[in-house]
Short mmCIF file of C-alpha atoms in Angstrom, two decimals:
data_model
loop_
_atom_site.label_atom_id
_atom_site.label_comp_id
_atom_site.label_asym_id
_atom_site.label_seq_id
_atom_site.Cartn_x
_atom_site.Cartn_y
_atom_site.Cartn_z
CA MET A 190 101.87 -82.79 66.33
CA ASN A 191 104.84 -82.18 64.01
CA GLU A 192 107.12 -81.74 67.01
CA ASP A 193 105.98 -85.10 68.38
CA ILE A 194 106.70 -86.74 65.04
CA ILE A 195 110.16 -85.18 64.97
CA ARG A 196 110.91 -86.43 68.47
CA ILE A 197 109.82 -89.98 67.59
CA GLU A 198 112.03 -89.84 64.51
CA GLU A 199 114.93 -88.71 66.71
CA LEU A 200 114.38 -91.61 69.09
CA ILE A 201 114.33 -94.05 66.18
CA LYS A 202 117.56 -92.51 64.87
CA ILE A 203 119.21 -92.97 68.26
CA LEU A 204 118.20 -96.64 68.36
CA LYS A 205 119.38 -97.19 64.78
CA LYS A 206 122.68 -95.47 65.54
CA ARG A 207 123.40 -97.72 68.50
CA TRP A 208 121.69 -100.91 67.33
CA LYS A 209 124.94 -102.90 67.56
CA MET A 210 125.34 -102.00 71.23
CA ILE A 211 121.67 -102.85 71.92
CA VAL A 212 121.93 -106.24 70.21
CA SER A 213 125.30 -107.03 71.86
CA ILE A 214 124.16 -106.25 75.42
CA THR A 215 120.90 -108.17 74.95
CA ILE A 216 122.70 -111.24 73.55
CA ILE A 217 125.38 -111.18 76.28
CA SER A 218 122.72 -110.89 79.00
CA THR A 219 120.74 -113.79 77.53
CA ILE A 220 123.80 -116.02 77.09
CA PHE A 221 124.89 -115.30 80.68
CA SER A 222 121.44 -116.33 81.93
CA VAL A 223 121.56 -119.55 79.88
CA PHE A 224 124.99 -120.38 81.30
CA MET A 225 123.92 -119.69 84.88
CA SER A 226 120.62 -121.58 84.59
CA PHE A 227 122.04 -124.69 82.92
CA TYR A 228 125.53 -124.98 84.38
CA MET A 229 125.96 -122.92 87.55
CA ILE A 230 122.70 -123.04 89.53
CA SER A 231 122.08 -126.46 91.08
CA PRO A 232 118.57 -127.83 90.48
CA LYS A 233 116.35 -128.19 93.54
CA TYR A 234 113.62 -130.78 94.06
CA GLU A 235 110.48 -130.54 96.15
CA ALA A 236 108.89 -133.51 97.91
CA SER A 237 105.51 -133.11 99.59
CA THR A 238 102.76 -134.95 101.41
CA LYS A 239 99.31 -134.16 102.75
CA VAL A 240 97.84 -135.29 106.05
CA PHE A 241 94.27 -135.12 107.30
CA ILE A 242 93.59 -133.98 110.86
CA GLY A 243 90.34 -135.30 112.33
CA LYS A 244 88.59 -137.36 114.98
CA GLU A 245 89.81 -140.65 116.26
CA ASN A 246 87.87 -143.57 114.79
CA SER A 247 84.82 -144.25 116.94
CA LYS A 248 81.14 -145.17 116.68
CA ASP A 249 80.23 -141.50 116.33
CA ALA A 250 82.25 -140.43 113.30
CA ARG A 251 79.98 -137.49 112.49
CA TYR A 252 81.40 -133.96 112.45
CA SER A 253 79.59 -130.95 113.80
CA ASP A 254 80.42 -127.40 112.72
CA ASN A 255 82.23 -126.92 116.02
CA ASP A 256 84.37 -130.01 115.36
CA VAL A 257 85.37 -128.75 111.92
CA ASN A 258 86.23 -125.29 113.26
CA MET A 259 88.21 -126.81 116.10
CA TYR A 260 90.32 -129.01 113.83
CA GLN A 261 90.91 -126.20 111.38
CA LYS A 262 92.23 -124.04 114.21
CA LEU A 263 94.24 -127.00 115.47
CA LEU A 264 96.13 -127.05 112.19
CA LYS A 265 97.94 -123.85 113.16
CA THR A 266 99.17 -125.53 116.33
CA TYR A 267 100.36 -128.54 114.36
CA VAL A 268 102.24 -126.25 111.95
CA GLU A 269 104.25 -124.90 114.87
CA VAL A 270 104.82 -128.39 116.27
CA ILE A 271 106.20 -129.76 112.99
CA SER A 272 108.43 -126.71 112.53
CA THR A 273 110.20 -127.19 115.86
CA ASN A 274 113.87 -128.11 115.99
CA ASN A 275 113.10 -130.86 118.51
CA LEU A 276 110.68 -132.78 116.27
CA VAL A 277 112.87 -132.40 113.17
CA GLU A 278 115.94 -133.58 115.07
CA LYS A 279 114.14 -136.69 116.35
CA ALA A 280 112.88 -137.46 112.85
CA ILE A 281 116.27 -137.30 111.11
CA ASP A 282 118.00 -139.16 113.95
CA LYS A 283 115.56 -142.09 113.72
CA GLU A 284 116.12 -142.37 109.96
CA GLY A 285 119.87 -141.75 110.25
CA LEU A 286 119.76 -138.96 107.67
CA ASP A 287 123.02 -137.13 107.02
CA ILE A 288 121.67 -133.62 107.52
CA THR A 289 121.21 -131.22 110.43
CA SER A 290 117.87 -130.02 111.76
CA GLU A 291 118.88 -126.42 110.98
CA GLU A 292 119.39 -127.32 107.31
CA VAL A 293 116.05 -129.12 107.20
CA LEU A 294 114.16 -126.19 108.70
CA LYS A 295 115.57 -123.85 106.04
CA GLY A 296 113.96 -125.90 103.27
CA LEU A 297 110.85 -127.05 105.16
CA THR A 298 107.39 -125.58 104.54
CA VAL A 299 104.34 -126.57 106.57
CA ALA A 300 101.02 -124.96 105.68
CA PRO A 301 97.32 -125.70 106.22
CA ARG A 302 95.09 -125.76 103.13
CA ALA A 303 92.53 -122.99 103.39
CA ASP A 304 89.15 -124.00 104.85
CA THR A 305 90.11 -127.67 105.14
CA GLN A 306 91.44 -130.10 107.72
CA ILE A 307 94.43 -130.87 105.50
CA LEU A 308 98.03 -130.02 106.31
CA GLU A 309 100.69 -129.94 103.60
CA ILE A 310 104.33 -130.68 104.37
CA LYS A 311 106.98 -129.76 101.78
CA TYR A 312 110.73 -129.93 101.67
CA ILE A 313 113.13 -128.63 99.01
CA SER A 314 116.60 -130.10 98.50
CA GLU A 315 119.25 -130.50 95.81
CA ASP A 316 119.03 -134.26 96.48
CA ARG A 317 115.64 -135.56 95.33
CA ILE A 318 115.91 -138.80 97.32
CA LEU A 319 116.85 -136.90 100.46
CA ALA A 320 113.86 -134.62 99.91
CA LYS A 321 111.52 -137.63 100.03
CA ASP A 322 113.27 -139.18 103.04
CA VAL A 323 113.06 -135.93 105.02
CA VAL A 324 109.32 -135.53 104.40
CA ASP A 325 108.70 -139.20 105.24
CA SER A 326 110.63 -139.05 108.50
CA ILE A 327 109.06 -135.77 109.63
CA THR A 328 105.55 -137.00 108.81
CA ASP A 329 106.06 -140.24 110.73
CA GLU A 330 107.45 -138.41 113.75
CA PHE A 331 104.61 -135.89 113.63
CA ILE A 332 101.93 -138.62 113.57
CA GLU A 333 103.58 -140.30 116.55
CA SER A 334 103.89 -137.02 118.49
CA SER A 335 100.37 -135.83 117.66
CA THR A 336 98.77 -138.65 119.67
CA GLU A 337 100.54 -137.35 122.78
CA LEU A 338 99.39 -133.78 122.17
CA ILE A 339 95.77 -134.54 121.21
CA PRO A 340 94.86 -138.06 122.49
CA ASN A 341 91.52 -138.20 120.66
CA GLY A 342 92.89 -136.75 117.42
CA ASP A 343 93.54 -138.75 114.29
CA VAL A 344 96.19 -137.92 111.70
CA LYS A 345 96.13 -139.77 108.40
CA ILE A 346 98.34 -139.51 105.34
CA ILE A 347 96.10 -138.87 102.33
CA ASP A 348 98.81 -138.19 99.74
CA LYS A 349 101.97 -140.25 100.05
CA VAL A 350 105.28 -138.58 99.34
CA LYS A 351 107.04 -139.56 96.12
CA ILE A 352 110.54 -139.04 94.80
CA PRO A 353 110.29 -135.82 92.75
CA GLU A 354 111.14 -136.28 89.08
CA ARG A 355 111.53 -132.69 87.94
CA PRO A 356 113.27 -129.79 89.71
CA VAL A 357 111.18 -126.85 90.91
CA SER A 358 114.08 -124.45 90.38
CA PRO A 359 115.71 -122.84 88.57
CA ASN A 360 112.95 -121.89 86.15
CA LYS A 361 115.20 -121.81 83.09
CA LYS A 362 112.68 -120.42 80.61
CA MET A 363 111.65 -117.60 82.94
CA ASN A 364 115.25 -116.74 83.83
CA ILE A 365 116.22 -116.51 80.15
CA ALA A 366 113.16 -114.41 79.29
CA ILE A 367 113.85 -112.01 82.18
CA ALA A 368 117.53 -111.72 81.19
CA PHE A 369 116.54 -110.96 77.58
CA LEU A 370 114.10 -108.21 78.63
CA LEU A 371 116.55 -106.72 81.14
CA GLY A 372 119.34 -106.70 78.57
CA LEU A 373 117.06 -105.01 76.04
CA MET A 374 115.82 -102.40 78.54
CA ILE A 375 119.30 -101.61 79.86
CA SER A 376 120.81 -101.29 76.38
CA VAL A 377 118.00 -99.04 75.12
CA GLY A 378 118.22 -96.90 78.26
CA LEU A 379 121.99 -96.66 77.89
CA SER A 380 121.57 -95.56 74.26
CA PHE A 381 119.33 -92.67 75.28
CA LEU A 382 121.65 -91.76 78.17
CA LEU A 383 124.72 -91.60 75.93
CA ASP A 384 122.81 -89.48 73.44
CA ALA A 385 121.63 -87.12 76.18
CA MET A 386 125.22 -86.67 77.36
CA ASN A 387 126.23 -85.64 73.85
CA ASN A 388 125.63 -81.86 73.70
CA THR A 389 126.45 -81.41 70.00
CA LEU A 390 123.69 -80.38 67.61
CA LYS A 391 123.21 -82.97 64.93
CA THR A 392 120.66 -81.38 62.57
CA LYS A 393 119.54 -77.89 61.54
CA GLU A 394 116.08 -78.78 62.86
CA GLU A 395 117.51 -79.14 66.38
CA LEU A 396 119.18 -75.73 66.08
CA GLU A 397 115.98 -74.11 64.82
CA ARG A 398 114.00 -75.64 67.66
CA ILE A 399 116.46 -74.42 70.30
CA LEU A 400 116.98 -70.89 68.90
CA GLY A 401 113.47 -70.39 67.60
CA LEU A 402 114.96 -68.94 64.40
CA PRO A 403 115.25 -70.32 60.89
CA VAL A 404 118.63 -71.50 59.68
CA ILE A 405 119.71 -69.49 56.63
CA GLY A 406 122.31 -71.94 55.36
CA THR A 407 124.48 -74.92 56.22
CA ILE A 408 128.08 -75.88 55.42
CA PRO A 409 128.46 -79.30 53.79
CA ASN A 410 130.66 -81.82 55.61
CA GLU A 411 133.12 -81.76 52.72
CA LEU A 412 133.83 -78.07 53.31
CA ALA A 413 133.68 -78.11 57.12
#
């Protein structure tokens, strides 16, 4: 128990000895993160819409379990259709958007909502207006193309796309918090590493612990 207490005291001494280095590294790391998050990393905006995949309007608008299962499975096919270079290229050409289909596909996410007949289309861009325009154009082109693929299918927009107001990245608060913790962990670890590399004995207690013998006397610093 006493040995554990001594070791804890030694660790505290190491941290106290190098507290300036610990504080400096932590502050520098945090300031660097603030600078990067606010001034270097461009904000990105996400525009999104939701579409419902179902039956074409008819007298019999009821859904059986088989119908629901079929349309839920159909969503996976539609995901692949929307994510094709051909559909994206047609969409941006019709709207005259100044962007390539390859660039669009990098920021495009198409995913079905679990256990529903709803498909969500998202696009992330540094230009918030372009983000909305891309989602609009792709959704319109998809609705037009879907009637050719599934003649009796019906695709409806249930959540219109809007111009995003706030960026989804970077997450400034999280970045700063992570930088602070990393700086603190690295500086503390470095303190212990530097101490471990120092082979000199600092106290008579360390010498007694290593030799297993009591120290008879010590020479004061003034006489050393």
